[in-house]
Coordinates of C-alpha atoms and ligand atoms in Angstrom, one line a residue:
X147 CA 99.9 290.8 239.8
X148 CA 103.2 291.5 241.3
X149 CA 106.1 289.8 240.0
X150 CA 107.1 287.3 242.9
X151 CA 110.9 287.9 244.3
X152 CA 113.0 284.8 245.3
X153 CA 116.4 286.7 246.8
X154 CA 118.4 283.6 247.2
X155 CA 118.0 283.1 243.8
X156 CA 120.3 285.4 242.1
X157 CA 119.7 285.8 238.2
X158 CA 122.6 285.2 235.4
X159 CA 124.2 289.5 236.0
X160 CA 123.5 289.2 239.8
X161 CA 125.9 285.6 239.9
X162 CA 128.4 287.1 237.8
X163 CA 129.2 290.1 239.6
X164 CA 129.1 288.1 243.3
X165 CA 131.8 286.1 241.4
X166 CA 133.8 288.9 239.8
X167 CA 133.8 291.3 242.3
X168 CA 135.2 288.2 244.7
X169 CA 137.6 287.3 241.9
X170 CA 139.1 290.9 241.8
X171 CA 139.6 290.6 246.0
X172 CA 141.4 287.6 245.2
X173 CA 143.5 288.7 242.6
X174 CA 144.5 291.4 244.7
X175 CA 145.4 289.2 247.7
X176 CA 147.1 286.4 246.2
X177 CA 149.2 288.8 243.8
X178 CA 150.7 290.7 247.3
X179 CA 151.1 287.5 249.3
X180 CA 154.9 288.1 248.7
X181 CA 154.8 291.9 249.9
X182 CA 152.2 290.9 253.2
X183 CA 154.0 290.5 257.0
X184 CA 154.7 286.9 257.1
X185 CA 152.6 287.3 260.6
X186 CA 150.4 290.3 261.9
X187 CA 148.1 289.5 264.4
X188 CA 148.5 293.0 266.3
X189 CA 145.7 293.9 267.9
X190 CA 144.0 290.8 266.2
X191 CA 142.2 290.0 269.2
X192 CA 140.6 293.4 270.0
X193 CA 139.6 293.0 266.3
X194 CA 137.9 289.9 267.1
X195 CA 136.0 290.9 270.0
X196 CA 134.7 294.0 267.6
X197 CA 133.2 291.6 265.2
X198 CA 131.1 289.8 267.9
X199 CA 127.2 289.9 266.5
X200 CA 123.8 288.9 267.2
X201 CA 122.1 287.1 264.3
X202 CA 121.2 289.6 261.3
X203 CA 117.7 290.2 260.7
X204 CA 118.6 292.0 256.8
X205 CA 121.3 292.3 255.1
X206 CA 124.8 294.1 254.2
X207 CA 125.8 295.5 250.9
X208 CA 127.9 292.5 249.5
X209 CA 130.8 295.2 248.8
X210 CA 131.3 296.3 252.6
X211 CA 131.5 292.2 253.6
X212 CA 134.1 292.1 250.8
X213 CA 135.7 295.3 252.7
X214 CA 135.7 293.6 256.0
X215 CA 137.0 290.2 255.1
X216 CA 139.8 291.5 252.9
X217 CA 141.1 295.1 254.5
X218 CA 140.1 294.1 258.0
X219 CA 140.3 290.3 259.0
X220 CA 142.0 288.8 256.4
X221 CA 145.5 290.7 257.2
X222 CA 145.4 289.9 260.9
X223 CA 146.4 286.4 260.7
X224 CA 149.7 284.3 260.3
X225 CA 149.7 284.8 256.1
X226 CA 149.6 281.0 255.9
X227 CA 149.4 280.9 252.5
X228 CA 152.2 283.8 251.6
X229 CA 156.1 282.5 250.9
X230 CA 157.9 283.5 254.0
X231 CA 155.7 281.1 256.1
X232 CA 157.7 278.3 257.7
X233 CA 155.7 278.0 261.0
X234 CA 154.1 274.8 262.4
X235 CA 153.1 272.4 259.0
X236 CA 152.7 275.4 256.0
X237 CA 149.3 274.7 254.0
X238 CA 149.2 276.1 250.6
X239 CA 145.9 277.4 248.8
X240 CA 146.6 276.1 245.3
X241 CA 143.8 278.3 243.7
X242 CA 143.3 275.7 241.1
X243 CA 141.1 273.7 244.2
X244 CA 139.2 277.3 245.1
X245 CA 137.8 277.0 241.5
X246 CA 137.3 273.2 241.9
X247 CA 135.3 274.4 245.2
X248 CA 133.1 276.7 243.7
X249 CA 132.1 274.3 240.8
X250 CA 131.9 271.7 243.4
X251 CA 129.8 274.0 245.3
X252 CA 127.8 275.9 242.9
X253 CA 126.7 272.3 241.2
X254 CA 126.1 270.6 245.1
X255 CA 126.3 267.0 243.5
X256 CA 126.4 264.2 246.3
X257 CA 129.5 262.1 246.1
X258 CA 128.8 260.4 249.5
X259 CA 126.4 258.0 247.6
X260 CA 127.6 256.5 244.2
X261 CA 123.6 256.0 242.9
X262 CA 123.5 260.2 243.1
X263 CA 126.4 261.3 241.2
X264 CA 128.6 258.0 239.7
X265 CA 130.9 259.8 237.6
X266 CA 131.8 262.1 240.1
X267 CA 132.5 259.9 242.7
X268 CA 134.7 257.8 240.5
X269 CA 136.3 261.2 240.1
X270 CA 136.8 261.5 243.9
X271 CA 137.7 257.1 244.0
X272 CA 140.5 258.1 241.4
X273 CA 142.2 260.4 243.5
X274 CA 142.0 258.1 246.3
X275 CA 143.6 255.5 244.1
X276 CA 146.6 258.0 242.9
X277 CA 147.7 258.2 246.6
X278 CA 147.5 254.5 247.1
X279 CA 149.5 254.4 244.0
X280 CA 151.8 256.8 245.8
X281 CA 152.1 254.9 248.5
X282 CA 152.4 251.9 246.6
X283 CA 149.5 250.2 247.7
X284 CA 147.7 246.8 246.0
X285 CA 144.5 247.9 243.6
X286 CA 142.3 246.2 247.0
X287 CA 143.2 249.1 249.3
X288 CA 140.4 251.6 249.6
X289 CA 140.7 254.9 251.4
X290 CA 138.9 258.4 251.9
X291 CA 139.2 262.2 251.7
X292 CA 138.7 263.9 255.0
X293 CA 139.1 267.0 256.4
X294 CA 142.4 266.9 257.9
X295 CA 145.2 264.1 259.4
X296 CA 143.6 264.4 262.6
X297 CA 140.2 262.6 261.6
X298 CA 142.2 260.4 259.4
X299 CA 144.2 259.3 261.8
X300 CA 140.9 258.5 264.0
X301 CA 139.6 256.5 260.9
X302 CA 142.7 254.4 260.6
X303 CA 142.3 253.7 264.4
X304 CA 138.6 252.8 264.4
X305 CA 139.0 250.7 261.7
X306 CA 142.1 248.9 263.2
X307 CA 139.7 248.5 266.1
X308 CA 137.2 247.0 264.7
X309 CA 139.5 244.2 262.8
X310 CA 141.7 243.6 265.6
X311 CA 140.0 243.6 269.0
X312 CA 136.6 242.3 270.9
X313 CA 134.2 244.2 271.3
X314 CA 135.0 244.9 274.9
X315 CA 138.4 246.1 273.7
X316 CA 139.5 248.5 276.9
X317 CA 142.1 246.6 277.1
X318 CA 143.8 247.5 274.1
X319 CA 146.9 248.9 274.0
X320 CA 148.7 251.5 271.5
X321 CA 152.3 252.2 270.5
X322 CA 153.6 255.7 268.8
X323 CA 157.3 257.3 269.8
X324 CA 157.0 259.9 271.9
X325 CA 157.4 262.1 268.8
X326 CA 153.7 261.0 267.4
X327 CA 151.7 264.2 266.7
X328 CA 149.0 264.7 269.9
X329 CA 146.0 263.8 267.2
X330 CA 146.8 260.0 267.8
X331 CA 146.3 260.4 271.7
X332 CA 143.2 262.4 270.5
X333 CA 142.3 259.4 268.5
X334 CA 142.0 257.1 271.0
X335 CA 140.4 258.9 273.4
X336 CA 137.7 259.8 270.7
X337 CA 138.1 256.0 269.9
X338 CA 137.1 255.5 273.5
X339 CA 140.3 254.2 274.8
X340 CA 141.5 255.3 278.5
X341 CA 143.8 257.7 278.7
X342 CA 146.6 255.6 279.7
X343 CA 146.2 253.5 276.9
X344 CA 148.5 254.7 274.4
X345 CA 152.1 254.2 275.2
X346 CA 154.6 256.5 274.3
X347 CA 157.9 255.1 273.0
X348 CA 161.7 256.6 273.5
X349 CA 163.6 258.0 270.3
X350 CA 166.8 257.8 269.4
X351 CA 169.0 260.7 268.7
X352 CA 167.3 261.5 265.1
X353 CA 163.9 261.2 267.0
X354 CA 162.6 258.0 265.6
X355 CA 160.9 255.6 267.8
X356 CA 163.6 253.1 269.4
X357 CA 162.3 249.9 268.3
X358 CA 164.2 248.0 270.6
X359 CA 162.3 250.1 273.6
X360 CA 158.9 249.3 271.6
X361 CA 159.6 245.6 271.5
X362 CA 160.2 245.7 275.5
X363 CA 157.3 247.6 276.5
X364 CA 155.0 245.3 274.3
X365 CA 156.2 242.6 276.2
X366 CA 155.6 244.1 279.6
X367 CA 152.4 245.0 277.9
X368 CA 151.3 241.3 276.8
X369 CA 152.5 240.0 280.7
X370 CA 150.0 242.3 282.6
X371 CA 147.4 241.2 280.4
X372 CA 147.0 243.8 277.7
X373 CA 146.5 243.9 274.5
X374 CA 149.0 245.1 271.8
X375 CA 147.4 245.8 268.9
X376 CA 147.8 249.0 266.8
X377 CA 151.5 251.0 266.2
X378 CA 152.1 254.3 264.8
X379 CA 155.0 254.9 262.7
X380 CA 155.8 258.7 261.5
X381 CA 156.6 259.5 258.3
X382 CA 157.6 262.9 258.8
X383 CA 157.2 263.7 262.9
X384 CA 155.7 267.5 263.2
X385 CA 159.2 268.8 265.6
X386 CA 161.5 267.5 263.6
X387 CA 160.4 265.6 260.1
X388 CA 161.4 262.4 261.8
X389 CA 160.6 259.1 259.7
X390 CA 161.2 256.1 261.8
X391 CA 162.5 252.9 260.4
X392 CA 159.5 252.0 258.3
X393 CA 160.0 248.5 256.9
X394 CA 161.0 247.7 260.9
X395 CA 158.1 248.6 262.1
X396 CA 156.7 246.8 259.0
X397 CA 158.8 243.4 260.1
X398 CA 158.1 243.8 264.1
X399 CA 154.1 244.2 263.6
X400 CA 154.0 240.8 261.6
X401 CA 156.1 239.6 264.6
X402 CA 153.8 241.1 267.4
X403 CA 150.5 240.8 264.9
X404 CA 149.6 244.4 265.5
X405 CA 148.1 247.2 262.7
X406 CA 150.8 249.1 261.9
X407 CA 149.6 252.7 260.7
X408 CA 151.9 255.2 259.3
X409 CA 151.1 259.0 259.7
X410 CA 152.4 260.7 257.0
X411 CA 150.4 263.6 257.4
X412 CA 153.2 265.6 256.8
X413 CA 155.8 263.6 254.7
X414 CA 154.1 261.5 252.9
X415 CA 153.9 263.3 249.7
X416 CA 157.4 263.9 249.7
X417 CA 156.8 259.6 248.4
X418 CA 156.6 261.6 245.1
X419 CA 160.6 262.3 245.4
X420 CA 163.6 259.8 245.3
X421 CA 164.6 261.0 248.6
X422 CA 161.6 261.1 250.2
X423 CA 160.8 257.4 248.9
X424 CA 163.9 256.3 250.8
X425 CA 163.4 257.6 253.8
X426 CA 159.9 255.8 253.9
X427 CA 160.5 252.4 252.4
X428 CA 158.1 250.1 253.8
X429 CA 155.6 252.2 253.8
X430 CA 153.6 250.4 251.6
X431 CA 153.6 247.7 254.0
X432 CA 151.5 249.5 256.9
X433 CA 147.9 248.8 257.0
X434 CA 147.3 252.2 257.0
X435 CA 148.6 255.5 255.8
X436 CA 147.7 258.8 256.4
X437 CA 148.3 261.7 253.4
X438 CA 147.4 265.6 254.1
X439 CA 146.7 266.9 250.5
X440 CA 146.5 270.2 252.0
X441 CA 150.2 270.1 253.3
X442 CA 152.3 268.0 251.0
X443 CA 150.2 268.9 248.0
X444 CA 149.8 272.4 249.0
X445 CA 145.8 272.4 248.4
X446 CA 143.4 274.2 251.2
X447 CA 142.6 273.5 254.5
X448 CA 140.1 270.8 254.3
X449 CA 141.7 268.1 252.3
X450 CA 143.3 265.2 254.5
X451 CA 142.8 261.3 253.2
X452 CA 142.8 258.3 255.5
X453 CA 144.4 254.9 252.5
X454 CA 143.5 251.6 254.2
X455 CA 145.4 248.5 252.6
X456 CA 142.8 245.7 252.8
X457 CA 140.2 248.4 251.6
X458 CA 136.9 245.6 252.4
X459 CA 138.3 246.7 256.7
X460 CA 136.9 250.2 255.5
X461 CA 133.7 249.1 255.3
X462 CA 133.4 246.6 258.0
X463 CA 134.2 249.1 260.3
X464 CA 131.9 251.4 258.5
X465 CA 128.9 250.3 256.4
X466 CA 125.3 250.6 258.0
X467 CA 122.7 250.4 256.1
X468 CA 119.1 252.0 256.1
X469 CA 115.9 252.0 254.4
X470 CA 115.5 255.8 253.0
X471 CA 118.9 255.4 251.4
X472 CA 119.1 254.5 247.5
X473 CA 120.7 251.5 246.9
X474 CA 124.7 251.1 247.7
X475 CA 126.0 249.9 244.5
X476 CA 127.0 245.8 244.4
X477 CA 130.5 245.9 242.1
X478 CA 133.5 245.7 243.3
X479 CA 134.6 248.3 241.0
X480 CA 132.7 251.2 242.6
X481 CA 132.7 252.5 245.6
X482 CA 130.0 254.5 248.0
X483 CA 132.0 256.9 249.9
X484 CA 129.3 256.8 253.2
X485 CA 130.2 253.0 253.4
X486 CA 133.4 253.2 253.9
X487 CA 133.8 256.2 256.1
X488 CA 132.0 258.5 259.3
X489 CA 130.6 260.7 256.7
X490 CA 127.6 260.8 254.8
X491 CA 126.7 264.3 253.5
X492 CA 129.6 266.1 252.4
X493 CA 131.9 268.2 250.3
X494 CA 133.0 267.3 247.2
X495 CA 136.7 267.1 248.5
X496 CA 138.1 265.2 245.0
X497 CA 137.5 268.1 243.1
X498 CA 139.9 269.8 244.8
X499 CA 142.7 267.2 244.3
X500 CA 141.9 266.0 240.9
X501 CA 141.7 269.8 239.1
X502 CA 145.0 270.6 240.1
X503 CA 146.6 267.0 239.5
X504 CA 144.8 266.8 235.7
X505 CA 145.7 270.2 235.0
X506 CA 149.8 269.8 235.6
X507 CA 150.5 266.3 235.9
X508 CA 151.8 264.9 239.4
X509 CA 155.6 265.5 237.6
X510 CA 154.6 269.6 238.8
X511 CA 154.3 268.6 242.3
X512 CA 157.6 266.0 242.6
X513 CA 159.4 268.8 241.2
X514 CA 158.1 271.4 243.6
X515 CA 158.5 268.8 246.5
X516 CA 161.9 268.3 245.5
X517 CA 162.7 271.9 245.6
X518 CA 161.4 272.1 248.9
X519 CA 164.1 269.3 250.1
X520 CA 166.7 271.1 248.5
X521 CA 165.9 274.6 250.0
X522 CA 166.0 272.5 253.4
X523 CA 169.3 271.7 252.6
X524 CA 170.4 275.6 251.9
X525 CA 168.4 276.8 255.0
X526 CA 171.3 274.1 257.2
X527 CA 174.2 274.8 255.8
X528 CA 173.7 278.4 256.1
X529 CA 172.4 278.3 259.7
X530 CA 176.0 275.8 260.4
X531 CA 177.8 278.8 259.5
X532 CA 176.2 281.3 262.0
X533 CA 178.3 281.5 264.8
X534 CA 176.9 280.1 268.2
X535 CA 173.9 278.4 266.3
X536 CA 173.8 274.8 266.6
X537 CA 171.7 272.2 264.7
X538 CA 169.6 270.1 266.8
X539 CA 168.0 267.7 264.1
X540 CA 169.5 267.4 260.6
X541 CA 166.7 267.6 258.3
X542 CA 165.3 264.2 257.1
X543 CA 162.7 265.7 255.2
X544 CA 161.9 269.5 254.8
X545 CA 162.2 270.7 258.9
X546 CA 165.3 271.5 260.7
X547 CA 165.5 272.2 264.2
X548 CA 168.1 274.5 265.5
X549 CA 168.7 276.6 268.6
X550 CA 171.3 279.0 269.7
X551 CA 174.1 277.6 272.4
X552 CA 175.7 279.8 274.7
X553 CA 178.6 278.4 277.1
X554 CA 177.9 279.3 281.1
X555 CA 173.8 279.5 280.3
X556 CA 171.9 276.6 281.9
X557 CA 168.7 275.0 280.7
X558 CA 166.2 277.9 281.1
X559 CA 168.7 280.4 280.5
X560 CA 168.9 278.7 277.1
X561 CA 165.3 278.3 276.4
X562 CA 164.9 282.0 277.2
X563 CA 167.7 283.1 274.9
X564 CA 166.1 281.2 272.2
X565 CA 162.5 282.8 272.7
X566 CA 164.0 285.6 272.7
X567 CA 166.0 284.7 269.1
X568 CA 163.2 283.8 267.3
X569 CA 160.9 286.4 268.2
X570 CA 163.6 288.9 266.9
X571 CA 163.9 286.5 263.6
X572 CA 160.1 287.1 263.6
X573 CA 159.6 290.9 264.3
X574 CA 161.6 291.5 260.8
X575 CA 158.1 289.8 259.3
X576 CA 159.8 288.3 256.5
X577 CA 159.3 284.5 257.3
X578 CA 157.6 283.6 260.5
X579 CA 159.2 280.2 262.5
X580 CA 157.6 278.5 265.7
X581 CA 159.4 275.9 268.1
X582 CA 158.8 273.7 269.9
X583 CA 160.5 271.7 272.8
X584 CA 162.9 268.7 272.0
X585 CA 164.0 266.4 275.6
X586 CA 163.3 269.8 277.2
X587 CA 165.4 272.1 274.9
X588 CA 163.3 274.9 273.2
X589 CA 164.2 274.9 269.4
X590 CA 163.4 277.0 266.6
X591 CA 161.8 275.0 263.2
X592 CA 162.4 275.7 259.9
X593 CA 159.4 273.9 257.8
X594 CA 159.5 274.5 253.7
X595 CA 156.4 273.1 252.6
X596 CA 154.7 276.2 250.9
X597 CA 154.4 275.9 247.1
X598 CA 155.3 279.7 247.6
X599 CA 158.3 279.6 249.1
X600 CA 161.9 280.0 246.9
X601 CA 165.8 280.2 247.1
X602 CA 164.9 284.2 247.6
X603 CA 162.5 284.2 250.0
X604 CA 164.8 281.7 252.2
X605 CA 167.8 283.6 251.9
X606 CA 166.0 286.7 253.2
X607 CA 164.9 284.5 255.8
X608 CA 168.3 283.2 256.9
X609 CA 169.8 287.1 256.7
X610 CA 167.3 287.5 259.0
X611 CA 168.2 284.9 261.5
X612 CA 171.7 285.9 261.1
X613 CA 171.3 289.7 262.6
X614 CA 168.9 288.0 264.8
X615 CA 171.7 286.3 266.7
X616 CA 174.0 288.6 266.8
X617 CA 171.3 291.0 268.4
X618 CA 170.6 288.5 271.0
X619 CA 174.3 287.4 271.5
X620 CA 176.1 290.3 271.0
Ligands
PLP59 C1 152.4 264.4 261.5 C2 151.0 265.0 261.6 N1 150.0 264.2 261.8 C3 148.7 264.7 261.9 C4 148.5 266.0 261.8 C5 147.1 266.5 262.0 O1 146.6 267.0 260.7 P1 145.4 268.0 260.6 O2 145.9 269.3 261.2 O3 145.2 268.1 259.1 O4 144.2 267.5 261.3 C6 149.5 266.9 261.7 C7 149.3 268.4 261.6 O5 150.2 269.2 261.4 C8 150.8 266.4 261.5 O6 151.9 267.2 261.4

């Protein structure tokens, strides 16, 4: 009788070499991260319209998709993981968490229900109790790993929702500064809000919300009938790094009995630091917080966590039950993931958090945060001593905002001579910077975030921005 063949199920030589020959790729890759263009997406599109198929009937010597993936479409991309990136929000791509994926992965145990995996998913509740702890958050508060800021942020807002208004609840009524990262309007559209109903708040001249401003329009708000009920602080705005007054927001929700949520999608980790735990006092008096693991703690695309301070809101906005379900467990102590968020099959997204975190201690990433502050620091006072380059927001975390002046240029004069600045800074391929538009003004962003990214890589960075004005100004 012939032997019967199962192809997806590889035998002990056939795993190892899918692994090692991957592993070797990798090796390769991450060890000339430092040497890779900062950005190359030349002819990126073409290259994307090449790889357009139809569903494969067979299959493709493993060794050519390794060719494809890491000589042809991994190098056309912003190298988001590589040192000299300092666009948008850097990620990192701790490898520690790729190993945590693939025994997350290769064992497929299923955290979204305690009953099927208990130890794990204490695992995964432990990390979410370290960032409470970050936050400073009571042992009550509950919270969830998602994929990103922008679904925790819609989590936050649900839940707020939920505890706050009717069930008709179109008249509800949001506040965020005009700052807020667009994932909050995105929110409450999703959340099922009309489009009108989030109100953007003025800043002040450090971009953070005015709160005098927010107090006014909640008035106006409450006279025609609204509803207040949900405000948005920033800990760490995406332009600029902005962190609004915190513990006023903290004192003027009580006042106006909304849910305050802090997104600190961006800053929040920088909690870890003395500094960064100044800016944000208060914090741990929002009802909500957002955390991005995969930008302050420099893990993989994938790992955002939504902490919620009265963690029993979680699962009244969450929890429905059904019949083919095991069991949800009774204690207090534990906690079923699928109750207390959207989710109920999932990724093992702990694993990725708590490898790294057991392996170094959280001491490794306060230090590394720390160095990032201070490299913000270096990157200002050497861009106040280029001639003609002015800063346009002091860094309050790890971002400043800059932009060339030129006397006798009006507004789009200025904006063009700026484009035109930083895509000379960018040509050189050493660090790659984006910018965005401040009252108008288009600035150039410097963002230190990666775990990759040193005193060396900065300086060449700043050299770089130096011949780049004088090219465009001289
Ligand atoms: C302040 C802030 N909030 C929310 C988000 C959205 O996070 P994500 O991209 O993980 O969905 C970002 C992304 O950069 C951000 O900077």
């Amino acid at each position: 009788m012939a032997e019967e063949s199962w192809p997806l199920e590889l035998a002990p030589e056939q795993m190892r070499r899918l692994v090692d020959q991957a592993l070797a790729r990798i090796l390769d890759h991450v060890a000339s991260l430092p040497r890779q263009p900062a950005c190359d997406v030349d002819g990126a599109a073409e290259l994307a319209r090449s790889l357009v198929e139809r569903l494969p009937e067979r299959g493709t010597p493993y060794e050519d998709l390794l060719r494809l993936l890491f000589d042809t479409a991994i190098p056309k991309s912003f190298n988001t993981a590589g040192p000299g990136y300092l666009a948008y929000i850097p990620g990192g791509g701790l490898l520690h968490s790729a190993v945590a994926d693939l025994i997350a992965d290769a064992t497929n145990r299923y955290v979204g229900v305690w009953a099927a995996a208990p130890a794990l998913a204490q695992l995964e509740a432990n990390v979410v109790r370290w960032l409470g702890e970050i936050v400073g958050y009571p042992p009550e508060a509950r919270g969830v790993l998602t994929s990103g800021g922008s679904i925790a942020n819609l989590i936050a807002l649900v839940t707020a929702r939920r505890e706050r208004l009717p069930p008709d609840f179109l008249s509800g009524t949001l506040y965020a500064s005009d700052q807020v990262h667009h994932s909050v309007q995105k929110a409450a559209l999703l959340a099922g809000f009309p489009e009108d109903s989030v109100r953007e708040i003025p800043c002040d001249a450090a971009f953070r919300i005015r709160p005098d401003a927010l107090r006014a329009r909640i008035a106006r708000d409450r006279a025609s009938g609204r509803r207040p009920f949900f405000v948005v602080g920033s800990a760490g705005t995406t332009n600029t790094g902005a962190v609004d007054d915190l513990a006023g927001l903290a004192d003027l929700a009580a006042v106006e009995r909304l849910w305050l949520h802090v997104d600190g999608a961006y800053g929040g980790f920088f909690l870890l630091t003395e500094r960064g735990r100044r800016a944000m006092r208060g914090i741990e008096r929002a009802d909500s917080v957002t955390l991005d693991p995969h930008k302050g703690m420099f893990l993989p695309y994938g790992t955002g966590s939504v902490l919620v301070r009265d963690g029993e809101a979680l699962r009244r906005a969450h929890s429905v039950a059904a019949h083919y379900l095991p069991p949800m467990q009774e204690s207090r102590d534990f906690v079923d993931f699928n109750e207390i968020s959207p989710e109920l099959s999932r990724d093992f997204r702990g694993l990725r958090v708590w490898l790294p975190v057991k392996m170094h201690g959280i001491s490794v990433f306060r230090e590394a945060l720390d160095e990032k502050l201070d490299l913000t620091l270096r990157a200002t006072e050497a861009l106040q001593a280029i001639d003609g380059v002015e800063i346009v927001a002091e860094p309050q975390l790890s971002i400043v905002a800059f932009h060339l002046v030129r006397p006798g240029l009006d507004l789009a004069g200025l904006n063009a001579l700026n484009r035109r600045f930083l895509d000379r800074i960018n040509a050189r391929r050493r660090v790659y910077l984006t910018g965005t538009l401040l009252d108008g003004r288009f600035v150039i962003r410097i963002c230190v975030l990666s775990f990759r990214t040193h005193a060396d890589r900065m300086d060449e960075g700043l050299a770089d921005i130096r011949s780049a004005a004088s090219e465009v100004t001289g």
